[in-house]
Short mmCIF file of N, CA and C in Angstrom, two decimals:
data_model
loop_
_atom_site.label_atom_id
_atom_site.label_comp_id
_atom_site.label_asym_id
_atom_site.label_seq_id
_atom_site.Cartn_x
_atom_site.Cartn_y
_atom_site.Cartn_z
N MET A 88 75.71 90.81 91.31
CA MET A 88 76.87 90.89 90.57
C MET A 88 77.04 92.65 90.86
N LEU A 89 78.33 93.03 91.46
CA LEU A 89 78.82 94.10 91.00
C LEU A 89 78.68 94.60 90.07
N LEU A 90 79.59 93.90 88.72
CA LEU A 90 79.91 94.07 87.63
C LEU A 90 78.88 94.38 86.48
N ALA A 91 78.58 95.60 86.16
CA ALA A 91 77.57 95.91 84.89
C ALA A 91 78.12 96.86 84.11
N LEU A 92 78.70 96.46 83.57
CA LEU A 92 80.57 97.00 83.15
C LEU A 92 80.29 97.43 81.79
N GLY A 93 79.58 96.62 81.18
CA GLY A 93 78.63 97.03 79.71
C GLY A 93 79.73 96.24 78.54
N THR A 94 80.98 95.64 78.70
CA THR A 94 82.28 95.44 77.88
C THR A 94 82.46 93.59 78.50
N GLY A 95 82.74 93.28 76.75
CA GLY A 95 83.11 91.82 76.91
C GLY A 95 84.51 91.46 78.33
N LEU A 96 84.09 90.29 79.06
CA LEU A 96 84.37 89.96 80.24
C LEU A 96 85.56 88.53 80.26
N VAL A 97 87.33 89.33 80.34
CA VAL A 97 87.79 87.63 79.94
C VAL A 97 88.36 87.57 81.58
N LEU A 98 88.53 85.87 81.91
CA LEU A 98 88.48 85.79 82.94
C LEU A 98 90.40 85.46 82.76
N ALA A 99 90.69 85.83 83.91
CA ALA A 99 92.18 85.74 83.86
C ALA A 99 93.06 85.15 85.17
N GLY A 100 94.44 84.67 86.03
CA GLY A 100 94.78 84.49 86.67
C GLY A 100 94.34 84.58 88.54
N PHE A 101 94.48 84.48 89.46
CA PHE A 101 94.64 84.62 90.40
C PHE A 101 95.34 85.88 90.62
N GLY A 102 94.51 86.62 91.92
CA GLY A 102 94.74 87.15 93.25
C GLY A 102 96.21 86.59 94.17
N THR A 103 97.26 88.45 93.80
CA THR A 103 97.97 87.85 94.82
C THR A 103 98.33 88.63 96.06
N PRO A 104 98.82 88.41 97.34
CA PRO A 104 98.47 89.55 98.34
C PRO A 104 99.47 90.64 99.13
N GLU A 105 100.18 91.11 97.49
CA GLU A 105 101.02 92.31 97.31
C GLU A 105 100.27 93.50 97.70
N PRO A 106 100.69 95.05 97.91
CA PRO A 106 100.26 95.68 98.89
C PRO A 106 99.80 96.03 97.47
N ALA A 107 98.33 96.93 97.64
CA ALA A 107 97.58 97.96 96.47
C ALA A 107 97.88 98.73 96.29
N ARG A 108 99.19 99.86 97.10
CA ARG A 108 100.39 100.99 96.15
C ARG A 108 100.88 100.68 94.75
N ALA A 109 100.39 101.11 94.11
CA ALA A 109 101.23 101.04 92.83
C ALA A 109 101.55 102.27 91.99
N ARG A 110 102.29 101.66 91.47
CA ARG A 110 103.20 103.18 90.95
C ARG A 110 101.99 103.19 89.67
N SER A 111 101.84 104.31 89.12
CA SER A 111 100.48 104.88 88.20
C SER A 111 101.40 104.01 87.00
N ALA A 112 101.93 103.20 86.43
CA ALA A 112 102.44 102.12 85.37
C ALA A 112 101.64 100.93 85.70
N ASP A 113 101.13 100.78 87.11
CA ASP A 113 101.29 99.53 86.91
C ASP A 113 99.74 98.97 87.40
N VAL A 114 99.70 97.66 87.27
CA VAL A 114 97.61 97.23 88.05
C VAL A 114 98.71 97.13 89.28
N PRO A 115 97.58 97.64 89.87
CA PRO A 115 97.84 97.82 91.65
C PRO A 115 97.40 96.09 91.54
N ALA A 116 97.87 95.58 92.67
CA ALA A 116 97.53 93.79 92.69
C ALA A 116 97.01 94.03 93.86
N PHE A 117 95.83 93.11 94.14
CA PHE A 117 95.04 93.29 95.25
C PHE A 117 94.23 91.75 95.38
N PRO A 118 93.98 91.03 97.01
CA PRO A 118 94.66 89.60 97.38
C PRO A 118 92.89 89.52 96.68
N ILE A 119 92.36 88.77 96.02
CA ILE A 119 91.53 88.53 94.95
C ILE A 119 90.66 87.59 96.18
N ARG A 120 91.18 86.47 96.26
CA ARG A 120 90.26 85.19 96.99
C ARG A 120 90.23 86.11 98.77
N ALA A 121 91.18 87.57 99.17
CA ALA A 121 90.42 87.99 100.13
C ALA A 121 89.35 88.83 100.56
N MET A 122 89.14 89.32 99.33
CA MET A 122 88.22 90.21 99.51
C MET A 122 87.42 90.33 99.45
N CYS A 123 86.66 88.48 98.38
CA CYS A 123 85.34 87.94 98.41
C CYS A 123 85.42 86.95 99.12
N ARG A 124 86.43 86.71 99.92
CA ARG A 124 85.92 85.78 101.13
C ARG A 124 84.48 86.38 102.16
N PRO A 125 84.66 87.57 102.31
CA PRO A 125 83.38 87.87 103.05
C PRO A 125 81.71 87.45 101.68
N ASP A 126 81.69 87.56 100.95
CA ASP A 126 80.80 87.53 100.06
C ASP A 126 80.32 86.23 99.72
N ARG A 127 81.47 85.24 100.62
CA ARG A 127 81.03 83.57 101.13
C ARG A 127 79.63 83.12 102.64
N THR A 128 79.38 84.24 102.75
CA THR A 128 78.23 83.54 103.41
C THR A 128 77.05 84.65 102.99
N ALA A 129 75.58 84.35 102.72
CA ALA A 129 75.04 85.36 102.85
C ALA A 129 74.71 85.94 104.15
N GLY A 130 73.54 86.74 104.31
CA GLY A 130 73.59 87.60 105.44
C GLY A 130 72.55 86.35 106.18
N SER A 131 72.03 85.43 106.06
CA SER A 131 72.77 84.07 107.13
C SER A 131 72.78 83.54 107.66
N GLY A 132 73.97 84.14 107.15
CA GLY A 132 75.83 83.00 108.02
C GLY A 132 75.60 81.32 107.20
N ILE A 133 75.01 80.71 105.63
CA ILE A 133 74.95 80.28 105.05
C ILE A 133 76.01 80.73 104.26
N ASP A 134 76.68 79.07 103.83
CA ASP A 134 78.00 79.20 102.83
C ASP A 134 77.34 79.32 101.87
N ASP A 135 77.87 80.64 101.25
CA ASP A 135 77.58 80.59 99.66
C ASP A 135 78.05 79.97 98.50
N PRO A 136 78.53 79.58 98.22
CA PRO A 136 80.04 79.28 97.09
C PRO A 136 79.90 79.58 95.23
N GLN A 137 78.62 79.35 94.97
CA GLN A 137 78.07 80.50 94.03
C GLN A 137 78.60 81.99 93.86
N ARG A 138 78.10 82.89 95.11
CA ARG A 138 78.78 83.39 95.03
C ARG A 138 79.98 84.06 95.13
N TYR A 139 80.92 83.90 95.82
CA TYR A 139 82.18 83.62 96.09
C TYR A 139 82.95 83.46 94.53
N ARG A 140 82.50 82.18 93.85
CA ARG A 140 82.50 82.16 92.63
C ARG A 140 82.26 83.01 91.75
N GLY A 141 81.52 83.53 91.67
CA GLY A 141 80.73 84.71 91.00
C GLY A 141 81.72 85.78 91.51
N CYS A 142 81.86 86.46 92.69
CA CYS A 142 83.18 87.76 92.95
C CYS A 142 84.05 87.30 92.38
N LEU A 143 85.02 85.95 92.49
CA LEU A 143 86.14 86.22 92.00
C LEU A 143 86.36 86.42 90.21
N ALA A 144 85.25 85.70 89.76
CA ALA A 144 85.12 85.63 88.43
C ALA A 144 85.21 87.52 87.88
N ASP A 145 83.99 88.17 89.15
CA ASP A 145 84.45 89.50 88.51
C ASP A 145 85.94 90.37 88.52
N GLU A 146 86.63 89.58 89.75
CA GLU A 146 87.09 90.37 90.40
C GLU A 146 88.48 90.54 89.25
N ARG A 147 88.47 89.30 88.79
CA ARG A 147 89.23 88.37 87.36
C ARG A 147 89.26 88.80 86.44
N SER A 148 87.91 89.31 86.11
CA SER A 148 87.81 89.98 84.64
C SER A 148 88.39 91.59 84.46
N ALA A 149 87.47 91.77 85.61
CA ALA A 149 87.55 93.39 85.59
C ALA A 149 89.86 93.53 85.76
N ARG A 150 90.38 92.71 86.42
CA ARG A 150 91.58 92.81 86.47
C ARG A 150 92.24 92.36 85.29
N ALA A 151 91.77 91.60 83.96
CA ALA A 151 92.29 91.33 82.90
C ALA A 151 91.68 92.31 81.93
N ILE A 152 90.98 93.27 81.81
CA ILE A 152 91.00 94.49 81.26
C ILE A 152 91.73 95.85 81.46
N LEU A 153 91.85 95.58 82.87
CA LEU A 153 92.46 96.61 83.01
C LEU A 153 93.75 96.62 83.09
N ARG A 154 94.32 95.25 83.14
CA ARG A 154 95.88 94.76 82.59
C ARG A 154 96.15 95.10 80.94
N GLN A 155 94.68 94.68 79.68
CA GLN A 155 94.55 95.06 78.78
C GLN A 155 95.03 97.16 78.28
N ARG A 156 94.07 97.62 79.38
CA ARG A 156 94.00 99.20 79.09
C ARG A 156 94.48 100.26 80.44
N TRP A 157 95.07 99.74 80.81
CA TRP A 157 95.82 100.23 81.90
C TRP A 157 96.59 102.04 82.06
N ARG A 158 96.98 102.12 80.54
CA ARG A 158 98.19 102.66 80.29
C ARG A 158 97.10 103.84 79.46
N ARG A 159 96.37 102.95 78.83
CA ARG A 159 94.97 103.99 78.52
C ARG A 159 94.73 105.18 78.25
N PHE A 160 94.37 104.74 79.67
CA PHE A 160 94.09 105.71 81.09
C PHE A 160 94.73 106.87 81.15
N PRO A 161 94.27 107.80 81.33
CA PRO A 161 95.06 109.12 81.82
C PRO A 161 96.23 108.79 83.31
N ALA A 162 96.77 109.35 83.37
CA ALA A 162 97.96 108.81 84.55
C ALA A 162 97.40 109.00 85.83
N ALA A 163 96.52 110.67 85.54
CA ALA A 163 96.29 111.68 86.84
C ALA A 163 94.73 110.60 87.02
N ASP A 164 94.33 109.99 86.10
CA ASP A 164 92.83 109.39 86.42
C ASP A 164 93.30 107.97 87.19
N ARG A 165 94.34 106.75 86.98
CA ARG A 165 94.41 106.66 87.50
C ARG A 165 95.23 106.57 88.75
N ARG A 166 96.15 107.59 89.11
CA ARG A 166 96.26 107.76 90.41
C ARG A 166 95.84 108.13 91.02
N ASP A 167 94.26 109.17 90.72
CA ASP A 167 92.90 109.58 91.57
C ASP A 167 92.16 108.03 92.32
N CYS A 168 92.03 107.19 91.08
CA CYS A 168 91.05 106.00 90.61
C CYS A 168 91.74 105.54 92.11
N VAL A 169 93.50 104.77 92.56
CA VAL A 169 93.58 104.29 92.86
C VAL A 169 93.76 104.47 94.44
N ARG A 170 94.13 105.54 94.50
CA ARG A 170 93.83 106.40 95.97
C ARG A 170 92.45 106.40 96.01
N GLU A 171 91.46 106.26 95.56
CA GLU A 171 90.42 106.55 96.27
C GLU A 171 89.74 104.92 96.20
N ASN A 172 90.53 103.70 95.36
CA ASN A 172 89.54 102.44 95.77
C ASN A 172 91.07 101.86 96.72
N ASP A 173 91.48 102.18 97.75
CA ASP A 173 92.60 102.17 98.73
C ASP A 173 91.61 102.65 99.91
N ILE A 174 90.45 103.18 100.04
CA ILE A 174 89.84 104.25 101.12
C ILE A 174 89.09 102.84 101.57
N GLY A 175 88.99 102.32 101.48
CA GLY A 175 87.61 100.75 101.33
C GLY A 175 88.57 99.75 100.77
N ALA A 176 87.11 99.19 100.77
CA ALA A 176 88.57 97.17 100.11
C ALA A 176 88.54 97.45 99.36
N PRO A 177 90.05 97.07 98.53
CA PRO A 177 89.93 97.20 97.43
C PRO A 177 89.57 96.27 96.21
N SER A 178 89.19 96.59 95.15
CA SER A 178 88.31 96.24 94.37
C SER A 178 88.65 96.86 92.71
N TYR A 179 89.31 94.97 92.30
CA TYR A 179 89.30 95.38 90.16
C TYR A 179 88.54 96.06 89.75
N VAL A 180 87.34 95.84 90.63
CA VAL A 180 85.41 95.75 89.16
C VAL A 180 85.68 97.58 90.26
N ALA A 181 85.29 98.11 90.97
CA ALA A 181 85.64 99.67 91.59
C ALA A 181 86.89 100.19 90.92
N LEU A 182 87.90 99.67 90.76
CA LEU A 182 88.59 100.63 90.29
C LEU A 182 88.56 100.69 88.68
N LEU A 183 87.93 99.59 87.40
CA LEU A 183 87.50 100.01 86.34
C LEU A 183 86.62 101.17 86.64
N THR A 184 85.41 100.71 86.73
CA THR A 184 84.27 101.19 87.24
C THR A 184 84.95 102.87 87.22
N CYS A 185 85.45 103.21 88.18
CA CYS A 185 86.13 104.94 88.10
C CYS A 185 86.85 104.86 86.64
N LEU A 186 87.71 104.45 86.76
CA LEU A 186 89.15 104.29 85.42
C LEU A 186 87.36 104.93 84.34
N GLN A 187 86.66 104.36 84.81
CA GLN A 187 85.87 104.30 82.84
C GLN A 187 84.78 105.92 83.23
N LEU A 188 84.24 105.86 84.54
CA LEU A 188 83.66 107.26 84.38
C LEU A 188 84.52 108.06 84.50
N SER A 189 85.88 108.58 84.26
CA SER A 189 86.62 108.86 84.92
C SER A 189 86.25 110.01 83.39
N ASP A 190 86.98 108.52 82.32
CA ASP A 190 87.26 109.04 80.81
C ASP A 190 85.67 108.91 80.21
N ASP A 191 85.26 108.91 80.84
CA ASP A 191 84.00 108.77 79.69
C ASP A 191 83.79 107.44 78.94
N ALA A 192 84.25 106.04 78.95
CA ALA A 192 84.25 105.05 78.92
C ALA A 192 83.26 104.43 78.62
N LEU A 193 82.31 104.90 79.68
CA LEU A 193 80.80 104.27 80.40
C LEU A 193 79.81 104.57 78.85
N PRO A 194 78.97 103.33 78.71
CA PRO A 194 77.66 104.23 78.22
C PRO A 194 76.90 105.06 78.37
N GLY A 195 76.47 106.26 78.56
CA GLY A 195 75.14 106.95 79.41
C GLY A 195 74.47 105.99 79.02
N GLN A 196 73.54 106.76 80.51
CA GLN A 196 71.17 106.04 80.55
C GLN A 196 70.88 106.99 80.37
#
């Protein structure tokens, strides 16, 4: 999966189909189920429910971390990462990774 954050993850609730745009003070809302739907089929077109469940778990975990730490990230980083995340398919995993990289919160290699 995409989640290589090196942090403990906690499962959270379900995604809502609200717009991704958000004020800098709020964690944006992304439609998790819709985002993970393309992962339901592996390249062969065979339904892969385990991959879908993994995607949901990763996104929920990243959203839970974002909810806990959102205000700790600098406002400029939050704004920039939300804008960058709006370019493609929105993802809590991508948003969290962007914020951690901007804040040097990820361990170096």
